[in-house]
Amino acid sequence: YSDLRLLKVVETRFASIIVMLKRIQRV
């Protein structure tokens, strides 16, 4: 349970970082 929750948090942060990088590349 704990590991799954942690994995979900990491996944969300990773996704947000990817979105930020894509936005930076656009500019």
PDB file of N, CA and C in Angstrom:
ATOM      1  N   TYR A   1       0.851  -1.207   0.000  1.00  0.00           N
ATOM      2  CA  TYR A   1       0.000   0.000   0.000  1.00  0.00           C
ATOM      3  C   TYR A   1       0.878   1.245   0.000  1.00  0.00           C
ATOM      4  N   SER A   2       1.807   1.286   0.933  1.00  0.00           N
ATOM      5  CA  SER A   2       2.685   2.459   1.040  1.00  0.00           C
ATOM      6  C   SER A   2       3.484   2.636  -0.256  1.00  0.00           C
ATOM      7  N   ASP A   3       4.031   1.523  -0.763  1.00  0.00           N
ATOM      8  CA  ASP A   3       4.835   1.608  -1.984  1.00  0.00           C
ATOM      9  C   ASP A   3       3.985   2.103  -3.157  1.00  0.00           C
ATOM     10  N   LEU A   4       2.761   1.581  -3.249  1.00  0.00           N
ATOM     11  CA  LEU A   4       1.888   1.996  -4.357  1.00  0.00           C
ATOM     12  C   LEU A   4       1.603   3.484  -4.273  1.00  0.00           C
ATOM     13  N   ARG A   5       1.344   3.954  -3.064  1.00  0.00           N
ATOM     14  CA  ARG A   5       1.043   5.375  -2.880  1.00  0.00           C
ATOM     15  C   ARG A   5       2.259   6.211  -3.278  1.00  0.00           C
ATOM     16  N   LEU A   6       3.433   5.791  -2.845  1.00  0.00           N
ATOM     17  CA  LEU A   6       4.656   6.524  -3.159  1.00  0.00           C
ATOM     18  C   LEU A   6       4.878   6.547  -4.676  1.00  0.00           C
ATOM     19  N   LEU A   7       4.655   5.398  -5.305  1.00  0.00           N
ATOM     20  CA  LEU A   7       4.847   5.306  -6.751  1.00  0.00           C
ATOM     21  C   LEU A   7       3.923   6.281  -7.476  1.00  0.00           C
ATOM     22  N   LYS A   8       2.686   6.387  -6.981  1.00  0.00           N
ATOM     23  CA  LYS A   8       1.721   7.291  -7.610  1.00  0.00           C
ATOM     24  C   LYS A   8       2.199   8.731  -7.498  1.00  0.00           C
ATOM     25  N   VAL A   9       2.734   9.095  -6.335  1.00  0.00           N
ATOM     26  CA  VAL A   9       3.223  10.463  -6.121  1.00  0.00           C
ATOM     27  C   VAL A   9       4.390  10.746  -7.067  1.00  0.00           C
ATOM     28  N   VAL A  10       5.319   9.804  -7.151  1.00  0.00           N
ATOM     29  CA  VAL A  10       6.483   9.984  -8.028  1.00  0.00           C
ATOM     30  C   VAL A  10       6.026  10.123  -9.477  1.00  0.00           C
ATOM     31  N   GLU A  11       5.037   9.306  -9.851  1.00  0.00           N
ATOM     32  CA  GLU A  11       4.539   9.341 -11.227  1.00  0.00           C
ATOM     33  C   GLU A  11       3.946  10.710 -11.542  1.00  0.00           C
ATOM     34  N   THR A  12       3.183  11.246 -10.588  1.00  0.00           N
ATOM     35  CA  THR A  12       2.555  12.559 -10.792  1.00  0.00           C
ATOM     36  C   THR A  12       3.620  13.641 -10.925  1.00  0.00           C
ATOM     37  N   ARG A  13       4.614  13.589 -10.051  1.00  0.00           N
ATOM     38  CA  ARG A  13       5.678  14.609 -10.109  1.00  0.00           C
ATOM     39  C   ARG A  13       6.445  14.491 -11.416  1.00  0.00           C
ATOM     40  N   PHE A  14       6.727  13.259 -11.825  1.00  0.00           N
ATOM     41  CA  PHE A  14       7.468  13.038 -13.056  1.00  0.00           C
ATOM     42  C   PHE A  14       6.694  13.608 -14.249  1.00  0.00           C
ATOM     43  N   ALA A  15       5.380  13.378 -14.250  1.00  0.00           N
ATOM     44  CA  ALA A  15       4.536  13.871 -15.346  1.00  0.00           C
ATOM     45  C   ALA A  15       4.556  15.395 -15.376  1.00  0.00           C
ATOM     46  N   SER A  16       4.464  16.008 -14.197  1.00  0.00           N
ATOM     47  CA  SER A  16       4.452  17.477 -14.135  1.00  0.00           C
ATOM     48  C   SER A  16       5.779  18.031 -14.640  1.00  0.00           C
ATOM     49  N   ILE A  17       6.872  17.336 -14.325  1.00  0.00           N
ATOM     50  CA  ILE A  17       8.199  17.794 -14.770  1.00  0.00           C
ATOM     51  C   ILE A  17       8.274  17.717 -16.294  1.00  0.00           C
ATOM     52  N   ILE A  18       7.738  16.643 -16.863  1.00  0.00           N
ATOM     53  CA  ILE A  18       7.765  16.477 -18.321  1.00  0.00           C
ATOM     54  C   ILE A  18       6.987  17.608 -18.984  1.00  0.00           C
ATOM     55  N   VAL A  19       5.830  17.952 -18.401  1.00  0.00           N
ATOM     56  CA  VAL A  19       5.003  19.035 -18.959  1.00  0.00           C
ATOM     57  C   VAL A  19       5.785  20.338 -18.928  1.00  0.00           C
ATOM     58  N   MET A  20       6.473  20.590 -17.816  1.00  0.00           N
ATOM     59  CA  MET A  20       7.259  21.823 -17.694  1.00  0.00           C
ATOM     60  C   MET A  20       8.358  21.859 -18.745  1.00  0.00           C
ATOM     61  N   LEU A  21       9.036  20.736 -18.932  1.00  0.00           N
ATOM     62  CA  LEU A  21      10.118  20.684 -19.918  1.00  0.00           C
ATOM     63  C   LEU A  21       9.575  20.952 -21.318  1.00  0.00           C
ATOM     64  N   LYS A  22       8.418  20.377 -21.622  1.00  0.00           N
ATOM     65  CA  LYS A  22       7.823  20.586 -22.948  1.00  0.00           C
ATOM     66  C   LYS A  22       7.499  22.057 -23.148  1.00  0.00           C
ATOM     67  N   ARG A  23       6.971  22.697 -22.097  1.00  0.00           N
ATOM     68  CA  ARG A  23       6.630  24.122 -22.212  1.00  0.00           C
ATOM     69  C   ARG A  23       7.892  24.942 -22.448  1.00  0.00           C
ATOM     70  N   ILE A  24       8.966  24.594 -21.755  1.00  0.00           N
ATOM     71  CA  ILE A  24      10.231  25.328 -21.909  1.00  0.00           C
ATOM     72  C   ILE A  24      10.743  25.162 -23.342  1.00  0.00           C
ATOM     73  N   GLN A  25      10.619  23.944 -23.881  1.00  0.00           N
ATOM     74  CA  GLN A  25      11.101  23.699 -25.242  1.00  0.00           C
ATOM     75  C   GLN A  25      10.300  24.521 -26.249  1.00  0.00           C
ATOM     76  N   ARG A  26       9.003  24.680 -26.000  1.00  0.00           N
ATOM     77  CA  ARG A  26       8.165  25.474 -26.911  1.00  0.00           C
ATOM     78  C   ARG A  26       8.676  26.901 -26.970  1.00  0.00           C
ATOM     79  N   VAL A  27       8.984  27.467 -25.823  1.00  0.00           N
ATOM     80  CA  VAL A  27       9.466  28.849 -25.766  1.00  0.00           C
ATOM     81  C   VAL A  27      10.919  28.852 -26.250  1.00  0.00           C
TER      82      VAL A  27
END
